[in-house]
Amino acid sequence: MAVEVVMPKLGMAMKEGTVSIWNKGVGDPVEKGEPIASVSSEKIEIDVESPAEGTVLKIAVPEGEGVPPGTVICYIGLPGEEVAAALAVEEDQKPEVENATSVNEQTEPITSVRTARNRVKISPVARKIAEAANLTIENIKGTGPGGRITKEDVEAAIKNSASPQAEEKKETFETHVKPLEETQQIPVSGIRKVIARRMYDSLQKTAQLTINMKADVTDLMALQKQIAQTVQNHYDQKLTVTDFIARAVVLSLQKHGEMNSAYLDDKIHLFKSVHLGMAVALEKGLVVPVIRDADKCSLIDLSRNIKTIAQKARQAQLNLEEMQGSTFTISNLGSYGVEHFTPVLNPPETGILGVGAVYDTPTYIGENLERRSILPLSLTFDHRVLDGAPAAAFLQTVKQYLEEPITMLL
């Protein structure tokens, strides 16, 4: 009996997952545990592995289509079951074909073409270009992984077409895209598409407000240098400003529990533990790995965990557990020279702290003018959960910890 492969649930708030790419086509053999597709959701893109050895009988969800978790995306079975699966597909399509035409002879060719197309591995962008140029995709040789037809393959097929009819089609196609000749078109897919949709939804479905504050971290910088050698000798660890900021945020969230929350199903969920998300910029986009139970970590433990998850993120070694369940997020753009910015909420969280670059400026301390190191902070919060005053109180507490860093060691 055919085995169903379903869209996995990748997070508590996940409502839809998207098939980014199929690695296998209908009729292809698969081994148990072999990646057959990539699916993406709110925070992550992962490979879906085959639950059994067999053959891909049917692909139920095409690339680029989003479906709820638990939806069957394909069927795996024995090679002998393929005929039954094909007949089932044909029966499903038959009423549609009969309604579309009164000529019975056309039913079989249309079904055959559709079935053949399902077996051709081609990227969505390549398919669109091929259709616009009136090319038959079955005649195009794919050079991508597993014989997949790429955009470059289609463009090469258009260029190498020698017949007058093909040249006419080519001219029509080039005329069609001529206004865009000087642009570079980058398909939005995979994690970039997930981020785009997620950030758009965040701004559309939450009441976001950002407040700014500056913390004097002169004493913190001095403390960091003072204990650097001791920390290195005893823990083989280097404490960074980011580590202290994370510690200050965790301690502040314990004092201001309303910020350590999520807005779900018209209810505010207050979390007892702090699961800290740390935004990490990658070549393909932004990911937010999570340090679970950060409130139970010492400063040294927190520092070690931050470095570990950042390294795993850059090496694409994060597992699903490390990518979901955050209750508050920190986004640091200081290394890029950015001061204040407006971070966008990571739904369904209530708050996200944007951290800018430390800069030196002359500041009056009493009657004396001194050189001080200033750290810009930007807090975006969901106004549906709390108002400006409690949000400002939280940010003020973060500021106090950073300006009195010794309190984070006690």
XYZ file of C-alpha atoms in Angstrom:
410
model
C 0.000 0.000 0.000
C 1.278 3.477 -0.885
C 2.844 5.512 1.930
C 1.711 9.112 2.407
C 4.342 11.845 2.850
C 2.844 14.839 4.646
C 3.808 18.467 5.165
C 5.570 18.544 8.570
C 4.589 20.978 11.310
C 7.646 23.175 11.845
C 6.486 25.367 14.685
C 3.738 26.134 17.174
C 2.384 29.018 15.102
C 2.816 27.383 11.709
C -0.302 27.578 9.543
C 1.201 26.805 6.149
C 4.264 25.200 4.639
C 5.548 25.581 1.088
C 7.240 23.017 -1.138
C 10.371 24.882 -2.252
C 11.749 22.227 -4.583
C 11.192 18.587 -5.514
C 14.365 16.506 -5.696
C 12.434 13.575 -7.148
C 9.799 13.253 -9.846
C 6.985 10.809 -10.486
C 8.450 7.393 -11.301
C 11.808 8.057 -9.632
C 13.090 5.423 -7.165
C 13.821 6.559 -3.601
C 15.617 5.073 -0.632
C 14.313 5.287 2.922
C 15.702 8.452 4.516
C 16.630 10.016 1.164
C 15.707 13.721 0.810
C 12.868 13.946 -1.689
C 11.862 17.590 -1.296
C 12.667 20.848 0.484
C 9.861 22.544 2.383
C 9.882 25.922 4.054
C 7.861 27.582 6.749
C 7.948 30.613 8.986
C 11.542 30.334 10.166
C 13.196 27.427 8.472
C 13.697 25.453 5.301
C 14.315 21.724 5.730
C 14.579 18.557 3.677
C 11.735 16.053 3.794
C 13.040 12.496 3.846
C 11.299 9.511 2.339
C 9.653 7.400 5.064
C 10.036 4.237 2.980
C 11.896 2.677 0.087
C 10.008 2.587 -3.193
C 8.939 4.794 -6.069
C 7.360 8.239 -6.223
C 3.826 7.427 -7.353
C 2.267 10.866 -7.262
C 3.225 14.435 -6.373
C 0.181 16.050 -4.805
C 1.613 19.515 -4.103
C 3.642 21.325 -6.802
C 6.626 23.579 -6.144
C 5.777 27.002 -4.782
C 2.388 25.949 -3.405
C 1.586 26.374 0.285
C -0.528 23.885 2.246
C -1.428 23.376 5.935
C 0.719 20.993 8.003
C -0.456 17.396 7.762
C -1.441 17.729 4.084
C -0.268 14.863 1.859
C 2.382 16.191 -0.520
C 3.289 12.937 -2.284
C 2.896 9.158 -2.280
C 5.642 6.527 -2.096
C 4.997 2.913 -3.036
C 6.181 -0.166 -4.881
C 6.884 0.119 -8.620
C 3.947 -2.179 -9.303
C 1.598 0.276 -7.669
C 2.435 3.026 -10.151
C -0.183 1.896 -12.668
C -2.941 2.096 -10.079
C -1.747 5.547 -9.030
C -1.720 6.745 -12.649
C -5.240 5.448 -13.180
C -6.363 7.277 -10.063
C -4.857 10.495 -11.402
C -6.558 9.946 -14.756
C -9.936 9.356 -13.087
C -9.506 12.542 -11.061
C -8.809 14.517 -14.230
C -11.397 12.892 -16.478
C -14.491 14.942 -15.476
C -12.527 18.157 -15.927
C -11.410 17.141 -19.425
C -14.881 16.015 -20.445
C -16.372 19.305 -19.327
C -13.698 21.218 -21.194
C -14.365 19.600 -24.584
C -17.008 17.603 -26.388
C -14.441 15.758 -28.513
C -13.683 12.486 -26.713
C -10.559 11.889 -28.761
C -8.844 14.857 -27.053
C -9.156 13.431 -23.555
C -6.314 10.930 -23.816
C -3.653 13.293 -25.298
C -4.324 15.967 -22.657
C -3.991 13.448 -19.830
C -0.820 12.015 -21.358
C 0.785 15.450 -21.601
C -0.058 16.242 -18.002
C 1.322 12.941 -16.797
C 4.513 13.459 -18.799
C 4.976 16.946 -17.398
C 4.762 15.597 -13.895
C 7.779 13.397 -14.715
C 9.893 16.287 -16.028
C 12.010 17.932 -13.355
C 12.105 21.653 -14.081
C 12.369 24.769 -11.937
C 9.295 27.050 -11.797
C 11.196 29.929 -13.442
C 12.474 27.688 -16.232
C 8.945 26.368 -16.863
C 7.543 29.900 -17.215
C 10.246 30.913 -19.694
C 9.733 27.722 -21.691
C 5.988 28.240 -21.843
C 6.417 31.879 -22.900
C 8.710 30.731 -25.735
C 6.339 27.890 -26.704
C 9.019 25.280 -26.084
C 8.249 21.631 -25.320
C 9.938 20.981 -22.003
C 10.202 17.239 -22.707
C 12.681 18.073 -25.494
C 14.986 20.134 -23.278
C 17.990 18.438 -21.721
C 18.438 19.340 -18.069
C 21.889 19.982 -16.601
C 20.790 20.536 -13.028
C 20.884 18.006 -10.151
C 19.194 14.770 -11.184
C 18.651 16.046 -14.729
C 16.610 19.011 -13.553
C 15.944 21.638 -16.239
C 17.276 25.041 -15.186
C 16.667 28.566 -16.447
C 19.999 28.414 -18.286
C 18.940 25.183 -20.051
C 15.775 26.845 -21.387
C 17.658 29.947 -22.512
C 20.197 27.733 -24.289
C 17.377 25.826 -26.006
C 15.897 29.110 -27.232
C 19.283 30.311 -28.476
C 20.177 27.058 -30.249
C 16.824 26.709 -32.030
C 17.587 26.840 -35.758
C 14.221 26.464 -37.498
C 12.460 29.549 -38.912
C 9.489 28.799 -36.699
C 11.731 28.641 -33.658
C 13.435 31.883 -34.660
C 10.011 33.532 -34.935
C 9.085 32.258 -31.473
C 12.448 33.451 -30.178
C 11.913 36.907 -31.624
C 8.429 37.062 -30.109
C 9.799 35.968 -26.727
C 12.679 38.464 -26.802
C 10.314 41.249 -27.845
C 8.085 40.331 -24.929
C 10.905 40.683 -22.376
C 12.690 43.570 -24.114
C 11.510 46.253 -21.657
C 13.235 44.244 -18.907
C 16.476 43.467 -20.783
C 18.575 45.737 -18.584
C 17.324 44.261 -15.313
C 18.521 41.242 -13.411
C 15.585 39.090 -12.344
C 16.143 37.027 -9.211
C 13.419 34.476 -8.426
C 12.168 34.732 -4.857
C 12.133 31.211 -3.459
C 13.245 29.125 -0.528
C 14.216 30.921 2.659
C 14.132 34.358 0.965
C 10.483 33.805 0.052
C 9.710 32.657 3.585
C 11.340 35.754 5.065
C 9.519 38.047 2.629
C 6.121 36.580 3.450
C 6.809 36.395 7.176
C 7.991 39.997 7.473
C 5.076 41.256 5.401
C 2.624 39.333 7.582
C 4.360 40.647 10.698
C 3.800 44.257 9.664
C 0.251 43.617 8.463
C -1.019 41.612 11.435
C 0.596 43.273 14.452
C 0.519 46.745 15.982
C 4.257 47.504 15.980
C 5.837 50.454 17.720
C 9.558 51.163 18.129
C 11.168 53.164 20.922
C 14.838 54.139 21.160
C 17.229 54.583 24.038
C 20.986 54.981 24.526
C 23.032 53.148 27.123
C 26.396 54.374 28.402
C 28.531 51.223 28.190
C 31.862 52.792 29.122
C 32.042 50.819 32.379
C 30.919 47.657 30.601
C 33.726 47.978 28.042
C 36.211 48.498 30.866
C 34.879 45.463 32.753
C 35.075 43.356 29.610
C 38.777 44.168 29.216
C 39.447 43.747 32.939
C 38.119 40.183 33.147
C 39.087 39.067 29.644
C 42.271 37.212 30.652
C 40.654 35.578 33.676
C 37.719 34.327 31.607
C 40.101 33.043 28.942
C 42.263 31.189 31.489
C 39.410 29.604 33.461
C 36.758 29.026 30.802
C 38.640 29.213 27.477
C 36.033 31.733 26.443
C 35.911 35.329 25.207
C 33.104 37.556 26.460
C 31.758 39.995 23.875
C 29.488 43.015 24.200
C 26.745 40.902 22.597
C 27.074 38.381 25.433
C 26.530 41.112 28.027
C 23.567 42.508 26.061
C 21.971 39.049 25.924
C 22.484 38.645 29.664
C 20.936 42.050 30.338
C 17.914 41.173 28.177
C 17.367 37.837 29.913
C 17.513 39.415 33.374
C 15.174 42.216 32.258
C 12.654 39.753 30.816
C 12.523 38.022 34.187
C 11.527 41.334 35.768
C 9.102 42.315 33.002
C 7.230 39.108 32.211
C 4.731 40.813 29.898
C 7.536 41.285 27.356
C 8.364 37.570 27.434
C 5.123 36.630 25.727
C 3.332 35.858 22.461
C 0.026 36.928 20.931
C -1.774 33.797 19.695
C -5.454 33.213 18.885
C -6.530 36.486 20.516
C -4.802 35.490 23.739
C -1.602 36.692 25.390
C 0.612 33.753 26.344
C 3.078 34.575 29.141
C 6.096 32.270 29.215
C 7.806 31.170 32.406
C 11.115 30.431 30.710
C 13.130 32.721 28.452
C 13.930 31.175 25.082
C 16.186 33.750 23.470
C 16.321 34.135 19.686
C 19.578 35.499 18.244
C 19.270 36.737 14.649
C 22.104 35.515 12.414
C 22.665 36.908 8.910
C 23.443 34.299 6.243
C 24.096 34.583 2.519
C 20.575 33.354 1.694
C 18.780 35.325 4.394
C 18.222 35.792 8.099
C 17.734 32.920 10.546
C 16.896 33.088 14.237
C 18.346 30.150 16.189
C 17.112 29.829 19.751
C 18.878 29.471 23.090
C 16.379 27.540 25.166
C 16.057 28.254 28.896
C 18.425 31.189 28.632
C 17.224 32.307 32.088
C 18.996 29.278 33.558
C 22.321 30.129 31.915
C 25.189 31.980 33.541
C 26.941 34.704 31.561
C 29.628 32.206 30.523
C 27.052 29.591 29.482
C 25.086 32.183 27.532
C 28.248 33.331 25.739
C 29.158 29.764 24.817
C 25.649 29.012 23.551
C 25.522 32.182 21.426
C 28.766 31.300 19.688
C 27.728 27.674 19.187
C 24.357 28.400 17.552
C 25.852 31.161 15.396
C 28.502 28.787 14.084
C 25.939 26.034 13.457
C 23.718 28.532 11.619
C 26.539 29.574 9.294
C 27.390 25.924 8.614
C 23.724 25.009 8.008
C 23.809 22.498 10.865
C 20.868 23.752 12.932
C 18.154 21.229 13.701
C 14.441 21.989 13.951
C 14.470 22.214 17.754
C 17.091 24.971 17.578
C 14.996 27.024 15.154
C 11.648 27.322 16.905
C 10.040 28.379 20.165
C 11.797 31.704 20.829
C 10.005 34.108 23.189
C 12.109 37.221 22.504
C 14.679 38.098 19.824
C 17.858 40.181 19.638
C 19.021 41.584 16.289
C 22.490 43.165 16.277
C 23.594 45.320 13.323
C 26.434 46.984 15.197
C 29.113 45.212 13.181
C 27.740 46.980 10.065
C 28.127 50.429 11.605
C 24.351 50.903 12.002
C 23.215 52.928 14.988
C 19.421 53.113 15.483
C 17.136 51.021 13.271
C 13.618 49.644 13.368
C 13.626 45.852 13.802
C 10.513 43.944 12.689
C 8.813 41.591 15.130
C 9.437 37.869 14.855
C 5.805 36.635 15.223
C 4.239 35.643 17.479
C 6.727 37.267 19.894
C 5.852 40.499 21.656
C 9.263 42.143 21.428
C 12.557 42.349 19.549
C 15.607 44.390 20.542
C 17.694 46.054 17.849
C 21.306 46.718 18.829
C 23.409 49.331 17.043
C 27.118 50.128 16.895
C 28.943 51.478 19.942
C 30.313 54.975 19.352
C 32.315 57.411 21.465
C 31.042 60.889 22.230
C 31.883 63.671 24.728
C 29.421 63.572 27.623
C 29.047 65.649 30.785
C 29.472 63.580 33.928
C 28.533 66.079 36.591
C 30.608 69.149 35.772
C 33.248 67.240 33.835
C 33.227 66.524 30.113
C 34.360 62.952 29.459
C 34.713 60.609 26.524
C 32.014 57.954 26.883
C 31.013 54.884 24.869
C 27.340 54.887 23.839
C 25.268 51.901 22.697
C 22.053 52.616 20.706
C 19.075 50.373 21.505
C 15.822 50.059 19.539
C 12.906 48.099 20.989
C 10.016 47.107 18.727
C 6.993 45.726 20.594
C 3.434 44.651 19.862
C 1.079 47.358 21.101
C -1.718 44.788 21.281
C 0.077 43.141 24.197
C 1.390 46.104 26.162
C 1.532 49.878 26.049
C 4.433 52.281 25.700
C 5.064 52.795 29.431
C 5.738 49.131 30.357
C 7.764 48.700 27.177
C 9.870 51.737 28.126
C 10.274 50.321 31.643
C 11.653 47.103 30.184
C 14.114 48.987 27.983
C 15.113 51.143 30.942
C 15.948 47.989 32.914
C 18.105 46.702 30.053
C 19.881 50.069 30.048
C 20.495 49.905 33.808
C 22.078 46.466 33.599
C 24.359 47.599 30.785
C 25.378 50.749 32.640
C 25.975 48.818 35.884
C 27.528 45.647 34.417
C 28.758 44.318 37.749
C 25.115 43.539 38.626
C 25.043 40.961 35.830
C 27.835 39.027 37.541
C 26.262 38.867 40.963
